[in-house]
Coordinates of C-alpha atoms in Angstrom, one line a residue:
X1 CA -27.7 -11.2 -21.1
X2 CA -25.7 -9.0 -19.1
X3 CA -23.8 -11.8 -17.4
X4 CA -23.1 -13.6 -20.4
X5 CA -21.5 -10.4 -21.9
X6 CA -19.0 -10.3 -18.7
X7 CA -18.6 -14.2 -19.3
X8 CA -17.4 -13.7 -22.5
X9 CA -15.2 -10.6 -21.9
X10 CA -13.5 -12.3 -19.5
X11 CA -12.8 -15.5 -21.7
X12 CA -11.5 -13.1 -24.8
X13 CA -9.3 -11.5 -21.8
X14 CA -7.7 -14.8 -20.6
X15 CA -7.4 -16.5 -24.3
X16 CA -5.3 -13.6 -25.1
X17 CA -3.2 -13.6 -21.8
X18 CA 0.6 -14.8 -21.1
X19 CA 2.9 -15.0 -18.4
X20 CA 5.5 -13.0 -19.9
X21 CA 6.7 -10.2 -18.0
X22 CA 3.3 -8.5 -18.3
X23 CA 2.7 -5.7 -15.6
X24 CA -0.9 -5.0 -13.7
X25 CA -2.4 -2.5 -12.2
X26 CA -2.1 -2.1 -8.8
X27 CA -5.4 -0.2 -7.6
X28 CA -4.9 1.3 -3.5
X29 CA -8.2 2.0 -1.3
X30 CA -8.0 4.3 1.1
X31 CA -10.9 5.9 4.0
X32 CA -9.4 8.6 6.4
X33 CA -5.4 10.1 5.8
X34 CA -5.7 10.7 9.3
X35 CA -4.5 10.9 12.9
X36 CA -7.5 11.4 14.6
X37 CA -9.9 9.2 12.8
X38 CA -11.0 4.8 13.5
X39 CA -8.2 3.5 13.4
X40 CA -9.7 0.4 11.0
X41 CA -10.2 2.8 8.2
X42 CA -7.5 5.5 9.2
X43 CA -3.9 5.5 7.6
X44 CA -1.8 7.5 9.6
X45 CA -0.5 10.8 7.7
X46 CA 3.2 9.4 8.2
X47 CA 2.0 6.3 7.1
X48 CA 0.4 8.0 3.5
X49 CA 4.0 9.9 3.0
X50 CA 5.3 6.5 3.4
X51 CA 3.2 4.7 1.0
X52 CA 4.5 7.7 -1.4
X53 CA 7.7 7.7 -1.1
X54 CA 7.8 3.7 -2.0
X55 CA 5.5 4.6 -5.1
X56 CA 8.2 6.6 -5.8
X57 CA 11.6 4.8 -4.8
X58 CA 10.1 2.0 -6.8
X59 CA 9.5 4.0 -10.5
X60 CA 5.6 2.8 -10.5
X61 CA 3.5 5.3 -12.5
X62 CA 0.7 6.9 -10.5
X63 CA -2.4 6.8 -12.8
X64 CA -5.5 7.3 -13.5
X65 CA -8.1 4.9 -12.5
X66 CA -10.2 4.3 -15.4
X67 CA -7.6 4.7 -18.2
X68 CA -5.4 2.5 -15.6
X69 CA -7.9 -0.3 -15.3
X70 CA -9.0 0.0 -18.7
X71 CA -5.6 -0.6 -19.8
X72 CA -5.1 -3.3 -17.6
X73 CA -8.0 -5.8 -18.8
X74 CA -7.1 -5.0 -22.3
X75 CA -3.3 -6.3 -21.6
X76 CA -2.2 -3.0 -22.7
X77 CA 0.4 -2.7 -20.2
X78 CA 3.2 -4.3 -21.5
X79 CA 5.9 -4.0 -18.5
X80 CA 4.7 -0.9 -17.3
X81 CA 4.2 -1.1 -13.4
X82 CA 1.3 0.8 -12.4
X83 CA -0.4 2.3 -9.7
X84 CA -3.8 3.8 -9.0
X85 CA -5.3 5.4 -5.5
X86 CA -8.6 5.4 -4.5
X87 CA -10.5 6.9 -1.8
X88 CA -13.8 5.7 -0.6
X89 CA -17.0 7.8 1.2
X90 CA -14.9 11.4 0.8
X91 CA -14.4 12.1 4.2
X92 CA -12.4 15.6 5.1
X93 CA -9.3 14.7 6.0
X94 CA -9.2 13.2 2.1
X95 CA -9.1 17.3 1.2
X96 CA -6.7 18.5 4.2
X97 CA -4.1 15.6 4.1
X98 CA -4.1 13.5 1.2
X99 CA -4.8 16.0 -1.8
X100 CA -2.1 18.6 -0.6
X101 CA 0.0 15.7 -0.7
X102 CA -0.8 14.4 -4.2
X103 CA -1.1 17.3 -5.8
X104 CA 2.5 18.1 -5.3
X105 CA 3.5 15.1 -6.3
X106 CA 1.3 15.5 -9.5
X107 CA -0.4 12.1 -8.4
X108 CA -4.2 11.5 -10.0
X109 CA -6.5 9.8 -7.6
X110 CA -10.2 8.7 -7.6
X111 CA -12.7 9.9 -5.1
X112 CA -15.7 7.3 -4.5
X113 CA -18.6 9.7 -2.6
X114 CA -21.5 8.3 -1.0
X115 CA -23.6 11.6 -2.0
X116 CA -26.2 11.9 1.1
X117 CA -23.6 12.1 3.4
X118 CA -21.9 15.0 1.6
X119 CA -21.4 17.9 3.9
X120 CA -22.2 15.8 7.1
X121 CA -19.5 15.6 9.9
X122 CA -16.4 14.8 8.6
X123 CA -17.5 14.8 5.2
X124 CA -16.0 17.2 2.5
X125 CA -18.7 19.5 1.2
X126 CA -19.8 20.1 -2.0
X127 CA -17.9 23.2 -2.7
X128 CA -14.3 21.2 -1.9
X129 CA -15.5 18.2 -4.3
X130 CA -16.3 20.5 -6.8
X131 CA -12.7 22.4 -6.0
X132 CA -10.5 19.4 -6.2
X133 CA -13.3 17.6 -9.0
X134 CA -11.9 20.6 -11.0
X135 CA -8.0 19.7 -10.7
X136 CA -6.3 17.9 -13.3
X137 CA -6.3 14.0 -12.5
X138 CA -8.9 13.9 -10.2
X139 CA -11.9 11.7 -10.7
X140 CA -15.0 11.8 -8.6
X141 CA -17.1 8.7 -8.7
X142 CA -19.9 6.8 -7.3
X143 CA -20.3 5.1 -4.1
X144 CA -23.7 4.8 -4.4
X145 CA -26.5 7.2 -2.2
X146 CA -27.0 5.9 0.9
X147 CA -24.3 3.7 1.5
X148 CA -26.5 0.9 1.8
X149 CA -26.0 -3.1 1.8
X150 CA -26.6 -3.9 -2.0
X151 CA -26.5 -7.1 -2.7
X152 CA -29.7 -9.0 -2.5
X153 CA -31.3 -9.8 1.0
X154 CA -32.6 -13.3 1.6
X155 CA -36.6 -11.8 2.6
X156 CA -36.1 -9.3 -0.1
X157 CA -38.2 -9.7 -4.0
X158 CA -36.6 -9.1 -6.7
X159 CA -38.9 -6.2 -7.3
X160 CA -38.0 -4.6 -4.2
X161 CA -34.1 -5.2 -4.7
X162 CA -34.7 -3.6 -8.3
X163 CA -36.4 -0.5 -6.8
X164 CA -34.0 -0.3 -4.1
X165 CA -30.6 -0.9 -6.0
X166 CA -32.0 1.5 -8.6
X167 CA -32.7 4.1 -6.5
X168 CA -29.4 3.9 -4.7
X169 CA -27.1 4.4 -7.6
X170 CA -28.9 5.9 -10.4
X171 CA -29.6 8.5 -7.5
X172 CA -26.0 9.2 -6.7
X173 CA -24.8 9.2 -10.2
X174 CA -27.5 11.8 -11.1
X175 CA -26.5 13.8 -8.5
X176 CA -23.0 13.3 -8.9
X177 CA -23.6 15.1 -12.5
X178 CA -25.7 17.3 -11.5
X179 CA -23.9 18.8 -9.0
X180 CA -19.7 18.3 -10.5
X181 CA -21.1 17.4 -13.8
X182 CA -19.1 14.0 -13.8
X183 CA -20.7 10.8 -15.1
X184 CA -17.4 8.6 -14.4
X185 CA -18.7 5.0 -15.5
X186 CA -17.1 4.0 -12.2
X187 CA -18.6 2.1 -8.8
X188 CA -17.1 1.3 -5.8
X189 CA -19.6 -1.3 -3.6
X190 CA -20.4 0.0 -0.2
X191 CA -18.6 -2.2 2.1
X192 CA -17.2 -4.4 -0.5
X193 CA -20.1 -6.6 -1.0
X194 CA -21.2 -7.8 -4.2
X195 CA -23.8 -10.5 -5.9
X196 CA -24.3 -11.4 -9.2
X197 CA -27.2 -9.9 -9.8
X198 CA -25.2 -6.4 -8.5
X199 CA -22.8 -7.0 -11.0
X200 CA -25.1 -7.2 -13.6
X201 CA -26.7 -4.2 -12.8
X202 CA -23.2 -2.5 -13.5
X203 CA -23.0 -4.3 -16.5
X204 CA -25.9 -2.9 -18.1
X205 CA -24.9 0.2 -17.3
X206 CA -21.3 0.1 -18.5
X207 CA -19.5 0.6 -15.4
X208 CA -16.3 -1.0 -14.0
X209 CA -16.9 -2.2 -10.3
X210 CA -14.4 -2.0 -7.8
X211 CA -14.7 -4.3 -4.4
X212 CA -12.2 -4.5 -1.2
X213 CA -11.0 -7.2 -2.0
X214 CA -7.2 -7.4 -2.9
X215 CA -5.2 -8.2 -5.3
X216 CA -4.0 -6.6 -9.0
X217 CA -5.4 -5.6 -12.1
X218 CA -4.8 -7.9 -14.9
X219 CA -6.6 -9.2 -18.5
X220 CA -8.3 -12.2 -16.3
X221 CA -10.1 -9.9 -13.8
X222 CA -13.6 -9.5 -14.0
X223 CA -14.8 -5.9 -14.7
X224 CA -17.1 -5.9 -12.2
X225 CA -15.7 -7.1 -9.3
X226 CA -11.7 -5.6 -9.3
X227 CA -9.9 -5.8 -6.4
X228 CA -8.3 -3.5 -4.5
X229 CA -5.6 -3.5 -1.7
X230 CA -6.8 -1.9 1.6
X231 CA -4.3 0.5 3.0
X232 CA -5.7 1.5 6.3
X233 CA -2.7 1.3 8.9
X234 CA -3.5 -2.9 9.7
X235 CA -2.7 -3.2 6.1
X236 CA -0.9 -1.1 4.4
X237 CA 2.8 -1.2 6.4
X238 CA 5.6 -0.5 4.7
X239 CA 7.1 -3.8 5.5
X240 CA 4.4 -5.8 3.5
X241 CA 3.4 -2.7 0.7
X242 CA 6.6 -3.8 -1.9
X243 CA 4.8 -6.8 -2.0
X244 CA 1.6 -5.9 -2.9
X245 CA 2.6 -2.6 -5.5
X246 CA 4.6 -4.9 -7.6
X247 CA 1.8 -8.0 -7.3
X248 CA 0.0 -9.4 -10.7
X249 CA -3.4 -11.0 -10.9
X250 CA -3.1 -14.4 -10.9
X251 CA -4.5 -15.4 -14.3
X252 CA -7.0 -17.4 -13.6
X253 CA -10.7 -16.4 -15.7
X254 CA -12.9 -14.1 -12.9
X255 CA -15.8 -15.7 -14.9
X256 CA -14.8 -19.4 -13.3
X257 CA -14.8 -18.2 -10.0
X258 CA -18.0 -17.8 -7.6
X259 CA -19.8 -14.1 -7.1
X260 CA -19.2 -14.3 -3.7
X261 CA -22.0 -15.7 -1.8
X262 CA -21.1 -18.2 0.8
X263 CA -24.1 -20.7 0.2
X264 CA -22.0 -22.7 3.0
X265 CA -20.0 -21.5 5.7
X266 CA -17.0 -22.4 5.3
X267 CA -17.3 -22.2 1.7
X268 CA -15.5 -24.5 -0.9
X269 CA -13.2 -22.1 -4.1
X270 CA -12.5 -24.6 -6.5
X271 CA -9.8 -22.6 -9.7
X272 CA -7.4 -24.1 -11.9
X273 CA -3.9 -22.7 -12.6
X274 CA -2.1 -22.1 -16.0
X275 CA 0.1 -24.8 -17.1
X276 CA 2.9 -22.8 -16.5
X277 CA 2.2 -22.3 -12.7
X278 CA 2.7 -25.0 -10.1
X279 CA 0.4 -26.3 -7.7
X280 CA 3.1 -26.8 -5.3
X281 CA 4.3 -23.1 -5.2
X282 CA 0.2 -21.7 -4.6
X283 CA -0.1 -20.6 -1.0
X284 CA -3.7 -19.7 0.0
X285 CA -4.7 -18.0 3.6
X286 CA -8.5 -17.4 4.8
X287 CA -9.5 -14.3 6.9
X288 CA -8.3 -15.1 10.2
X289 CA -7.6 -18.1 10.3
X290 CA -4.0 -18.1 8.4
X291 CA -2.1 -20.4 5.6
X292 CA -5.1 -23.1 4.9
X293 CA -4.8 -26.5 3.0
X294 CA -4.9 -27.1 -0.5
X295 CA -6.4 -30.0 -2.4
X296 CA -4.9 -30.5 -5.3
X297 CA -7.1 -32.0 -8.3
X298 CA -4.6 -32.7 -11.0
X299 CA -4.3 -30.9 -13.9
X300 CA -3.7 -27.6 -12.4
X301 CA -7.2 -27.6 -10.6
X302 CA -6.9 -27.0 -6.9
X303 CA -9.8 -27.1 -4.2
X304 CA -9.9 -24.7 -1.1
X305 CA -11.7 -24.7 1.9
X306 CA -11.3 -23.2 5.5
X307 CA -11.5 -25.7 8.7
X308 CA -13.3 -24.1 10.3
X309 CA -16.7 -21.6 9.5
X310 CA -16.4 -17.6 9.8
X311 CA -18.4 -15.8 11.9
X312 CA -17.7 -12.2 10.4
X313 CA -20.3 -11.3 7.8
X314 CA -17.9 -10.5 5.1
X315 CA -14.2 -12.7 4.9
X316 CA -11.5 -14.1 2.3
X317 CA -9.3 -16.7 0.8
X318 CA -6.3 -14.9 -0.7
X319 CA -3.8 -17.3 -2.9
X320 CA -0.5 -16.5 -3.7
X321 CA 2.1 -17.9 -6.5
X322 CA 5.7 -16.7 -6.9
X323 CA 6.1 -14.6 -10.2
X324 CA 8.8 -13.1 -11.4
X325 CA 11.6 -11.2 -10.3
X326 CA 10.3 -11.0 -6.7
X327 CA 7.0 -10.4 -7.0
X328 CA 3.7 -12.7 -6.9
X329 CA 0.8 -13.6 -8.4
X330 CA -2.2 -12.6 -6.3
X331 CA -5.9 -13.7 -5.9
X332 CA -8.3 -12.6 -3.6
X333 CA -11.5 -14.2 -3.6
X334 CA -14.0 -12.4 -2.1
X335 CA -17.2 -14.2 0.5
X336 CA -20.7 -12.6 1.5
X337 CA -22.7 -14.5 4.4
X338 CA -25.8 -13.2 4.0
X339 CA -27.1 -15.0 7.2
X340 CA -25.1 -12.6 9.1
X341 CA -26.7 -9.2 10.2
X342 CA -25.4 -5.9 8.1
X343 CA -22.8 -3.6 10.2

């Protein structure tokens, strides 16, 4: 049932959709605002005040996550450019760098807190969640308990997954109220990965689920698996950013497009553009292995497929398609090899 409610959510999103000058949300994932920290999930604190300053230079409004995102299926954003920032696990330097920073800007931001790891080494504690929970703009949200792998495993039952998914983030959302008494109907997936059977689950439970995938915000996405554009320092330079803050989702239905799981590696994404896009302006790249091939079908339906097979667990095909006044269509499709250990 609850998979046939997104279906249909996302069909009444898309039949109402145009390629006007409509704006998206742009939603920005960060880890560490740090110096010091793994430089994979580190930006750089001159790096952050970077990423500011272009917010800023280029008049997008800094939002709120929920309302943002909310808007943003709904196609209630007219031609407002918009911009929301995330952070995921709430590590410390999240309180000492990039909230300072933020608040005197006025900016609202999301917090995504894996709750068992609360007060552990270069965690915040409870006492600054509750501090900066307590701020207005800030939301703090659910990144489940343990930080676990949650979509299905291949030797797992579906009785075990059940008990193990359920425990996981009905766990960390109780605690999340019990101890900041915030119920945010929000999820960010440990590591990015989602199934369908994950997505479900935040279905039922009326949440919006948010991925590491990239790309914007727009009425075609699916609420359950919304991109995001990674801004640790390999990503997030200024010299690619304007791109990305003034990118639309490319408005193609999320509910015609796989959950994720690469039944074969490398894995076939088979879409089909709106009339008024063209097949010969679509540019799609796979993780790694750079600007890939595209079949096209006729009629606006395109086939994708790497050359060659992945040997990272988690990996990509983002397509691109010129938009308007600069900017560019964007859509990130996001793969899952579950053949491939957890890391």
């Amino acid at each position: 049932m609850a998979k046939k409610t997104i279906r249909f959510f996302c069909g009444l999103l898309l039949a109402g959709s145009t390629l006007s000058a409509q704006a998206d949300l742009v939603v920005l994932q960060y880890h560490h605002v740090s110096n010091a920290t793994p430089p994979a999930t580190s930006t750089s604190v001159s790096l952050f005040d970077g990423q500011l300053e272009m917010i800023k230079d280029l008049q997008l409004d800094v939002v709120s996550l929920q309302s943002g995102t909310q808007a943003a299926l709904n196609g209630k954003l007219a031609n407002q450019k918009q911009v929301a920032i995330t952070f995921d696990d709430a590590y410390e330097s999240v309180y000492t760098e990039a909230a300072p920073r933020l608040a005197r800007r006025g900016h609202p931001y999301t917090i995504f807190v894996n709750t068992r790891a609360v007060g552990g080494p270069g965690y915040m504690t409870w006492e600054q969640l509750r501090e900066l929970g307590q701020r207005a703009g800030v939301t703090i949200a659910n990144h489940s308990h343990d930080h676990g792998h949650l979509a299905k495993r291949p030797d797992e039952s579906q009785s075990q997954w059940d008990q193990r998914v359920k425990t996981s983030i009905d766990r960390a959302q109780s605690i999340l109220e019990e101890k900041l008494g915030t119920d945010a109907p929000l999820f960010a997936y440990p590591y990015g990965e989602f199934d369908a059977r994950l997505e479900e689950k935040l279905a039922e439970r009326g949440w919006l689920g948010f991925g590491q995938h990239s790309g914007a915000v727009g009425e075609t996405s699916g609420p359950t698996r919304l991109p995001r554009f990674p801004m640790a320092n390999a990503y997030g330079q200024l010299n690619t950013l304007k791109n990305k803050l003034l990118s639309k989702a490319l408005p193609v239905d999320a509910s015609t497009l796989p959950a994720g799981i690469a039944t074969n590696n490398p894995p076939t994404l088979e879409f089909t553009l709106p009339e008024k896009l063209s097949v010969n302006r679509l540019a799609c790249f796979a993780s790694g292995q750079g600007r890939i091939d595209i079949d096209n079908l006729g009629d606006g339906s395109v086939r994708v497929t790497a050359p060659k097979a992945f040997n990272s667990r988690r990996f990509r095909y983002n397509c691109t398609h010129p938009a308007d006044n600069g900017s560019y269509y964007w859509l990130s499709q996001q793969w899952l090899d579950l053949s491939k250990p957890e890391d």
